[in-house]
mmCIF file of C-alpha atoms in Angstrom:
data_model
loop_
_atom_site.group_PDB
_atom_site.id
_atom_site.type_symbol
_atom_site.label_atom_id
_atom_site.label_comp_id
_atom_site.label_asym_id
_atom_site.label_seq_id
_atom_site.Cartn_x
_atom_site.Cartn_y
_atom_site.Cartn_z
ATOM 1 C CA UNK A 1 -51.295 271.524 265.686
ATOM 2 C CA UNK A 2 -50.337 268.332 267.335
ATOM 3 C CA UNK A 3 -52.423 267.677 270.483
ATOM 4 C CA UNK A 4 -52.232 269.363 273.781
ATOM 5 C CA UNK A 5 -52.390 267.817 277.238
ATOM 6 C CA UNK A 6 -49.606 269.465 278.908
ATOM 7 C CA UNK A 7 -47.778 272.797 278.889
ATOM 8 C CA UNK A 8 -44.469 272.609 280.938
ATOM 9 C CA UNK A 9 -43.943 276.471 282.256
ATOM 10 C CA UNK A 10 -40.038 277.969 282.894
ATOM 11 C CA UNK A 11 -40.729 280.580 285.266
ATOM 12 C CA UNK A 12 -37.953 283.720 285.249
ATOM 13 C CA UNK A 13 -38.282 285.346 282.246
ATOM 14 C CA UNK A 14 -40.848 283.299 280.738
ATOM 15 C CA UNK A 15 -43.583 284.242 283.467
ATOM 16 C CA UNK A 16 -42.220 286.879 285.438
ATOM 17 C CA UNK A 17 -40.098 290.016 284.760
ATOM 18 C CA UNK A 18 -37.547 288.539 287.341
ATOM 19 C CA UNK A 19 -34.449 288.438 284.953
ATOM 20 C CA UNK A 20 -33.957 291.863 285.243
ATOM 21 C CA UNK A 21 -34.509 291.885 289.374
ATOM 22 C CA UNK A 22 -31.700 289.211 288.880
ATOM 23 C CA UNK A 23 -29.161 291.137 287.471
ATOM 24 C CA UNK A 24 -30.225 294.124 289.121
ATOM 25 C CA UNK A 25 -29.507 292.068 291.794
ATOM 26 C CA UNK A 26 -26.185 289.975 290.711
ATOM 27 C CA UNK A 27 -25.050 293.845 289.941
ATOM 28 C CA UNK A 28 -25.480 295.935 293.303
ATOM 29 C CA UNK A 29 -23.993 292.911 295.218
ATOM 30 C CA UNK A 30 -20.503 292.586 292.585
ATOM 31 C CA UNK A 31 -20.126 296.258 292.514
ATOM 32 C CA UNK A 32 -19.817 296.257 296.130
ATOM 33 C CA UNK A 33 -17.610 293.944 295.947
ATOM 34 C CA UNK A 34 -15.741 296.049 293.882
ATOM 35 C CA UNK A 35 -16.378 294.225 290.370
ATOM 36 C CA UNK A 36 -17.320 295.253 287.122
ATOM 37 C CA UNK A 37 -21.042 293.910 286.173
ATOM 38 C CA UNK A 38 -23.170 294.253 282.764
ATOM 39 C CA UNK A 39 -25.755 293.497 281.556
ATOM 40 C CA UNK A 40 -23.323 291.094 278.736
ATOM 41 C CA UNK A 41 -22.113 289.581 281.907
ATOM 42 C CA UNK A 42 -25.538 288.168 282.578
ATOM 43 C CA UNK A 43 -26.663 287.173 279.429
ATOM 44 C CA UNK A 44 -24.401 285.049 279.560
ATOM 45 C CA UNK A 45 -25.766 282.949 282.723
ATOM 46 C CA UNK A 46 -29.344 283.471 281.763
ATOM 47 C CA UNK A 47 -30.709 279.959 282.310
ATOM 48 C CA UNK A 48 -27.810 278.158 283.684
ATOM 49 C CA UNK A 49 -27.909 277.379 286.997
ATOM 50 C CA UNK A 50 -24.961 274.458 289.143
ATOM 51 C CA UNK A 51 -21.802 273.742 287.833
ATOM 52 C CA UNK A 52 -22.042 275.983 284.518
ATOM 53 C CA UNK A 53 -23.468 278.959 286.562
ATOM 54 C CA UNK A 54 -20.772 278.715 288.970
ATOM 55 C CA UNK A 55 -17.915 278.206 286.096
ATOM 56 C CA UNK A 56 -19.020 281.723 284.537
ATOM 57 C CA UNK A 57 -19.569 283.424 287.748
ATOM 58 C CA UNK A 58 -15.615 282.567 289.177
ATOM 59 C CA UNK A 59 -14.519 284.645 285.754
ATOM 60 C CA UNK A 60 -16.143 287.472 287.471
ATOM 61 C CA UNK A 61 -14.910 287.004 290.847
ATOM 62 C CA UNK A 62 -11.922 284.651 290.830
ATOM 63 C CA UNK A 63 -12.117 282.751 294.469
ATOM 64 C CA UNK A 64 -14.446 280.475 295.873
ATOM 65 C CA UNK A 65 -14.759 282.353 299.013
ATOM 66 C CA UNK A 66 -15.666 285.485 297.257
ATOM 67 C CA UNK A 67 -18.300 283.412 294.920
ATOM 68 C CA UNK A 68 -20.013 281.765 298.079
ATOM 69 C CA UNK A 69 -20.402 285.405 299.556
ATOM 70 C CA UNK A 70 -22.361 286.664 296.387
ATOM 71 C CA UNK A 71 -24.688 284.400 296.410
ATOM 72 C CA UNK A 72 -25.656 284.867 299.438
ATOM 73 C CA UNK A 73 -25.807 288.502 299.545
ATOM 74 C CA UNK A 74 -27.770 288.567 295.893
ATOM 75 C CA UNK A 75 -29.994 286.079 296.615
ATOM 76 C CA UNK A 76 -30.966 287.724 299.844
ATOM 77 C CA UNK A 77 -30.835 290.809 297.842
ATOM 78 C CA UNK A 78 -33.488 289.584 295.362
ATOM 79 C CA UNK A 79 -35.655 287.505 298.299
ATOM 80 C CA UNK A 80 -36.774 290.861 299.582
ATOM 81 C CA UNK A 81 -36.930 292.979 296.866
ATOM 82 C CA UNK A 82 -39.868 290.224 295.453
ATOM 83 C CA UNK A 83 -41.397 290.378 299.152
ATOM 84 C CA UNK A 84 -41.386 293.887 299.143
ATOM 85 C CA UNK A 85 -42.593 294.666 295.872
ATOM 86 C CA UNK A 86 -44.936 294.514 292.882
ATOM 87 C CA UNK A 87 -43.272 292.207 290.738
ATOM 88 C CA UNK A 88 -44.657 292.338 286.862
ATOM 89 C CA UNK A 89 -46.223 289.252 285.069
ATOM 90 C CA UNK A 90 -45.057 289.019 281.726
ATOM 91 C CA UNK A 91 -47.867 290.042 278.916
ATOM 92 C CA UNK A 92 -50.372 287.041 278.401
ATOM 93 C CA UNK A 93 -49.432 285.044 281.189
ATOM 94 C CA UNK A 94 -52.908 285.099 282.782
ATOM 95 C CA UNK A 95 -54.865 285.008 279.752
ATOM 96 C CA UNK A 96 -52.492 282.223 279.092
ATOM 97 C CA UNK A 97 -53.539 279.923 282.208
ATOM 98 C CA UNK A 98 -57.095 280.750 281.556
ATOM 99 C CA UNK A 99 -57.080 279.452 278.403
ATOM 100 C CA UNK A 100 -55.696 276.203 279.468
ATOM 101 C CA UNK A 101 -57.736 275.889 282.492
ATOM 102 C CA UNK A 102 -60.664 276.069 280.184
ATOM 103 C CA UNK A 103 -59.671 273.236 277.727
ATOM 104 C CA UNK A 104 -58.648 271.151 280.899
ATOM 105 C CA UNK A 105 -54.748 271.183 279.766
ATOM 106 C CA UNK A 106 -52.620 270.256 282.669
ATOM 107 C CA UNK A 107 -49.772 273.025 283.964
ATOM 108 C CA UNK A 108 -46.416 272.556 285.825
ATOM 109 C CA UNK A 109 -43.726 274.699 286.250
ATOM 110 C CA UNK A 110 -40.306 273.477 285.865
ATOM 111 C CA UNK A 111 -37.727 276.219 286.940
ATOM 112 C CA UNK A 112 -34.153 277.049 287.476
ATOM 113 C CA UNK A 113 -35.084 278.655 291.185
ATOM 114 C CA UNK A 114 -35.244 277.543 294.171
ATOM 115 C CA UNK A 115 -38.886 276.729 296.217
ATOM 116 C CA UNK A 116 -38.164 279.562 298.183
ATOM 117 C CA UNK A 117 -38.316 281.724 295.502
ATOM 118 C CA UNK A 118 -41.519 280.198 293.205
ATOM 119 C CA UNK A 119 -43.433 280.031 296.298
ATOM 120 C CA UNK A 120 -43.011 284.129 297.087
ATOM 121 C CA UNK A 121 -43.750 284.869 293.052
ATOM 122 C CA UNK A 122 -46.782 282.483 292.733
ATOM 123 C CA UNK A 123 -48.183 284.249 296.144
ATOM 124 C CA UNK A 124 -48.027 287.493 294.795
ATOM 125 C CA UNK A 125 -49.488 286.322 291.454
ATOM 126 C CA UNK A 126 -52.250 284.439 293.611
ATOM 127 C CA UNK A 127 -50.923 281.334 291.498
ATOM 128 C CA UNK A 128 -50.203 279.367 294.634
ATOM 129 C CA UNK A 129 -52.850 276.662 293.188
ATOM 130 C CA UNK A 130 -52.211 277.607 289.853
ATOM 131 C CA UNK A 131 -50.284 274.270 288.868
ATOM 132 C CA UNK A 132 -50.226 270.451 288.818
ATOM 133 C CA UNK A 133 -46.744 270.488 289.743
ATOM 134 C CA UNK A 134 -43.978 272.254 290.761
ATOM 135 C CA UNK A 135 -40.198 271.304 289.561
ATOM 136 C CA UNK A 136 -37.659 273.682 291.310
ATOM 137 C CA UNK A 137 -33.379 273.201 291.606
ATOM 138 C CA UNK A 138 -33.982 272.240 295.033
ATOM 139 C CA UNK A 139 -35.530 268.746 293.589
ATOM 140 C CA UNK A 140 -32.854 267.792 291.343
ATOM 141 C CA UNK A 141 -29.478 266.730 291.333
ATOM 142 C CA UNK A 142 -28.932 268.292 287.733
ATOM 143 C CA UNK A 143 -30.282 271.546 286.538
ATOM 144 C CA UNK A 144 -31.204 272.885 283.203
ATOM 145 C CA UNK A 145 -29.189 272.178 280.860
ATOM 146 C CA UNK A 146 -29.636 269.227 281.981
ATOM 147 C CA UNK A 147 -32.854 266.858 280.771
ATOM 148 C CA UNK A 148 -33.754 265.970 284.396
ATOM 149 C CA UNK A 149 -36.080 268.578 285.291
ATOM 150 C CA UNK A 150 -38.050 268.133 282.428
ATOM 151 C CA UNK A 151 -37.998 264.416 283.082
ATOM 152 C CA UNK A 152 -38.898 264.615 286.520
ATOM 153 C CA UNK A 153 -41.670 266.974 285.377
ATOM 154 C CA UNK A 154 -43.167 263.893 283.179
ATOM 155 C CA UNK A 155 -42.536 261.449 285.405
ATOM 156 C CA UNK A 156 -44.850 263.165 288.200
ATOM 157 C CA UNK A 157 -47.871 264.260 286.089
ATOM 158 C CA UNK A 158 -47.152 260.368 284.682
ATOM 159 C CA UNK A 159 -47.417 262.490 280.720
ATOM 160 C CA UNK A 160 -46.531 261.132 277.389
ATOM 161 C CA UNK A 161 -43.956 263.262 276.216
ATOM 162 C CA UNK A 162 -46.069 263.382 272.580
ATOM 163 C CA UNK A 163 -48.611 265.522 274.433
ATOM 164 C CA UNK A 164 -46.338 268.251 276.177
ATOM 165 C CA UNK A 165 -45.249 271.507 275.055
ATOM 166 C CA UNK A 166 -42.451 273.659 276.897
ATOM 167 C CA UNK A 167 -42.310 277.312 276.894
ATOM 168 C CA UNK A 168 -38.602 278.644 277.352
ATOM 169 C CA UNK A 169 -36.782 281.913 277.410
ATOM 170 C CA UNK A 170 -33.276 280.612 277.547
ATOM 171 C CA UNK A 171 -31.168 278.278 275.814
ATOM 172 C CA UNK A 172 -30.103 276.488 278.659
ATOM 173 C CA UNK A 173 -34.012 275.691 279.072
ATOM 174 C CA UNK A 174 -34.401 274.500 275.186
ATOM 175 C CA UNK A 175 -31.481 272.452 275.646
ATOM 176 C CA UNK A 176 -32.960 270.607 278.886
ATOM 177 C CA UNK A 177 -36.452 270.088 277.349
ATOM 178 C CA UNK A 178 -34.730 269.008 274.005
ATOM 179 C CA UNK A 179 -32.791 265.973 275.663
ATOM 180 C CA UNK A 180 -35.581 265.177 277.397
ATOM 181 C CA UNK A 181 -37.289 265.073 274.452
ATOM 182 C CA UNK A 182 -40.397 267.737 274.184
ATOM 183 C CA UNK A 183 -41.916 269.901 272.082
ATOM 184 C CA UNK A 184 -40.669 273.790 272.775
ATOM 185 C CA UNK A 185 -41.663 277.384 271.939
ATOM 186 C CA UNK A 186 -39.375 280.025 272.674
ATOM 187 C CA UNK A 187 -40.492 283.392 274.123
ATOM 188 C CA UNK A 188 -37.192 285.263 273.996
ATOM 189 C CA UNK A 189 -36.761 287.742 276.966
ATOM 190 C CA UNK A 190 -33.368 289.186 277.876
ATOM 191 C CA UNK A 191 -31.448 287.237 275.228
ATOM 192 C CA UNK A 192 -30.484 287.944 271.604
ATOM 193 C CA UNK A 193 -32.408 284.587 269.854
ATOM 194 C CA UNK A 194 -29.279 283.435 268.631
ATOM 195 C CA UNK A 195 -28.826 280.372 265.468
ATOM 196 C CA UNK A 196 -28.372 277.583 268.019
ATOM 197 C CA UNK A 197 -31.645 278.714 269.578
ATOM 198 C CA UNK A 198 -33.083 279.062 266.461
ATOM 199 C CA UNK A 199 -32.380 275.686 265.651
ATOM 200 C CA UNK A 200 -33.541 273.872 268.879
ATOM 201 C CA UNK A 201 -36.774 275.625 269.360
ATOM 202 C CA UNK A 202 -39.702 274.025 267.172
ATOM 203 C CA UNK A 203 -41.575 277.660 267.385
ATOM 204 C CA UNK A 204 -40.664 281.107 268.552
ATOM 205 C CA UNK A 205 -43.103 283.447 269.396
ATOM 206 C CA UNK A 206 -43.248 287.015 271.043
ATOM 207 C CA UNK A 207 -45.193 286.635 273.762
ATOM 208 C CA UNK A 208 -47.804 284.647 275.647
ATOM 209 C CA UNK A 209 -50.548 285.541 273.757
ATOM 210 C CA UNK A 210 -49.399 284.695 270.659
ATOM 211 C CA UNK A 211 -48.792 281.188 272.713
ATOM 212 C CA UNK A 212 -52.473 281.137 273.300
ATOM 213 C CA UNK A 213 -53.414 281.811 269.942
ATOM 214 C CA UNK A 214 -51.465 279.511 268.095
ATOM 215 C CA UNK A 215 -52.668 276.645 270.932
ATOM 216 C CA UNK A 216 -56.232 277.583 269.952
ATOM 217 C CA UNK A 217 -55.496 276.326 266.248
#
C-alpha cells in the first residue's frame, strides 16, 4: 500500500449515522409543508451541498421563499434532535482513529456541514480534540463537488497530496477529492454504489474496519 501520512475524514455518513437524522429531518419539515418526501428524494442530494443542493431542493418545493423556510425549520429540526440525543457512530470509527493515532497518521475532517453542526457531533463522540483540522461549508466559498475543501484541507496541514487518503460516502465527496487530486476509499452508506462511483473511487470497502485493516498492510 502506498504510504500513509494523512487520512482526510467526510463526516455524515462516513462517521456518523446522521444521513438518516437528515432526511428524517428534510421529511417531517416538507410534509408539513404539505410536500411529498422519500427517501429517492434524498438520495439524490446526499453529498451536495450550495448551488446543486439548492437546484434539486426547488424541484421539491418550487419558490424561493418556501426553500429558505425549510432550511431553516430542518436544520433547526436536526440541531436539536443531535443535542438531545444519542447519535450512533458508524462501525469502526473509533477503532479507526485509534489505529491512526498509534502510527502517528495525521486526521482532519473535511465536511459538507456547517461548524455548528461538527462541533455538537464531535462533543458527543468526545472527538472535540480528535483532529488536526477541521474543514466545514462555513470555510469555503465552494462545497463538495467542488475540489476546494479538499484543497483547503492540504493546504492547512501543509500535506503532499501523495500521502493522503480520503474516506467518502457520496459521490459528490469522490468527485471533490478527485479534482483535488487524492487518493479515495468509498464506504457506501445510504447510496446505491453506482458505475460512476465505481469508477472514481480507487477502493471501496464496507466499513471502517475493513479501512483499518487494509491501512495496516
Amino acid at each position: 500500500m502506498p504510504k500513509l501520512d494523512t487520512v482526510f475524514f467526510d463526516m455524515d455518513g462516513l462517521m456518523f449515522d446522521t444521513e438518516s437524522l437528515y432526511f428524517k429531518s428534510n421529511q417531517i419539515t416538507l410534509e408539513k409543508m404539505g410536500y411529498d418526501y422519500t427517501i429517492n428524494h434524498y438520495q439524490e442530494v446526499i453529498g451536495k451541498s450550495g448551488d446543486d443542493f439548492i437546484e434539486k431542493m426547488l424541484e421539491v418545493v418550487q419558490t424561493k421563499e418556501a426553500y429558505d423556510y425549510f432550511i431553516k425549520t430542518a436544520d433547526a429540526y436536526f440541531l436539536k434532535y443531535i443535542k438531545e440525543n444519542p447519535v450512533e457512530a458508524k462501525k469502526g470509527l473509533y477503532d479507526l482513529i485509534k489505529y491512526l493515532d498509534r502510527i502517528g497518521a495525521k486526521k482532519s475532517i473535511v465536511s459538507s456541514s456547517n461548524s455548528n453542526v461538527i462541533d455538537v457531533l464531535l462533543e458527543k463522540a468526545n472527538l472535540s480534540n480528535g483532529f488536526d483540522y477541521v474543514i466545514s461549508a462555513d470555510m469555503v466559498t465552494h462545497t463538495k463537488p467542488h475540489p476546494e475543501p479538499y484543497l483547503k484541507a492540504l493546504d492547512l496541514g501543509e500535506t503532499d497530496s501523495s500521502v493522503v487518503w480520503v474516506l467518502e460516502d457520496s459521490l459528490s465527496g469522490l468527485k471533490s477529492a478527485d479534482a483535488a487530486g487524492l487518493r479515495k476509499i468509498l464506504i457506501p452508506d445510504l447510496l446505491v454504489v453506482d458505475e460512476e462511483s465505481r469508477k472514481i473511487a480507487d477502493y471501496i470497502m464496507d466499513d471502517l474496519h475493513e479501512v483499518k485493516e487494509f491501512f495496516k498492510q
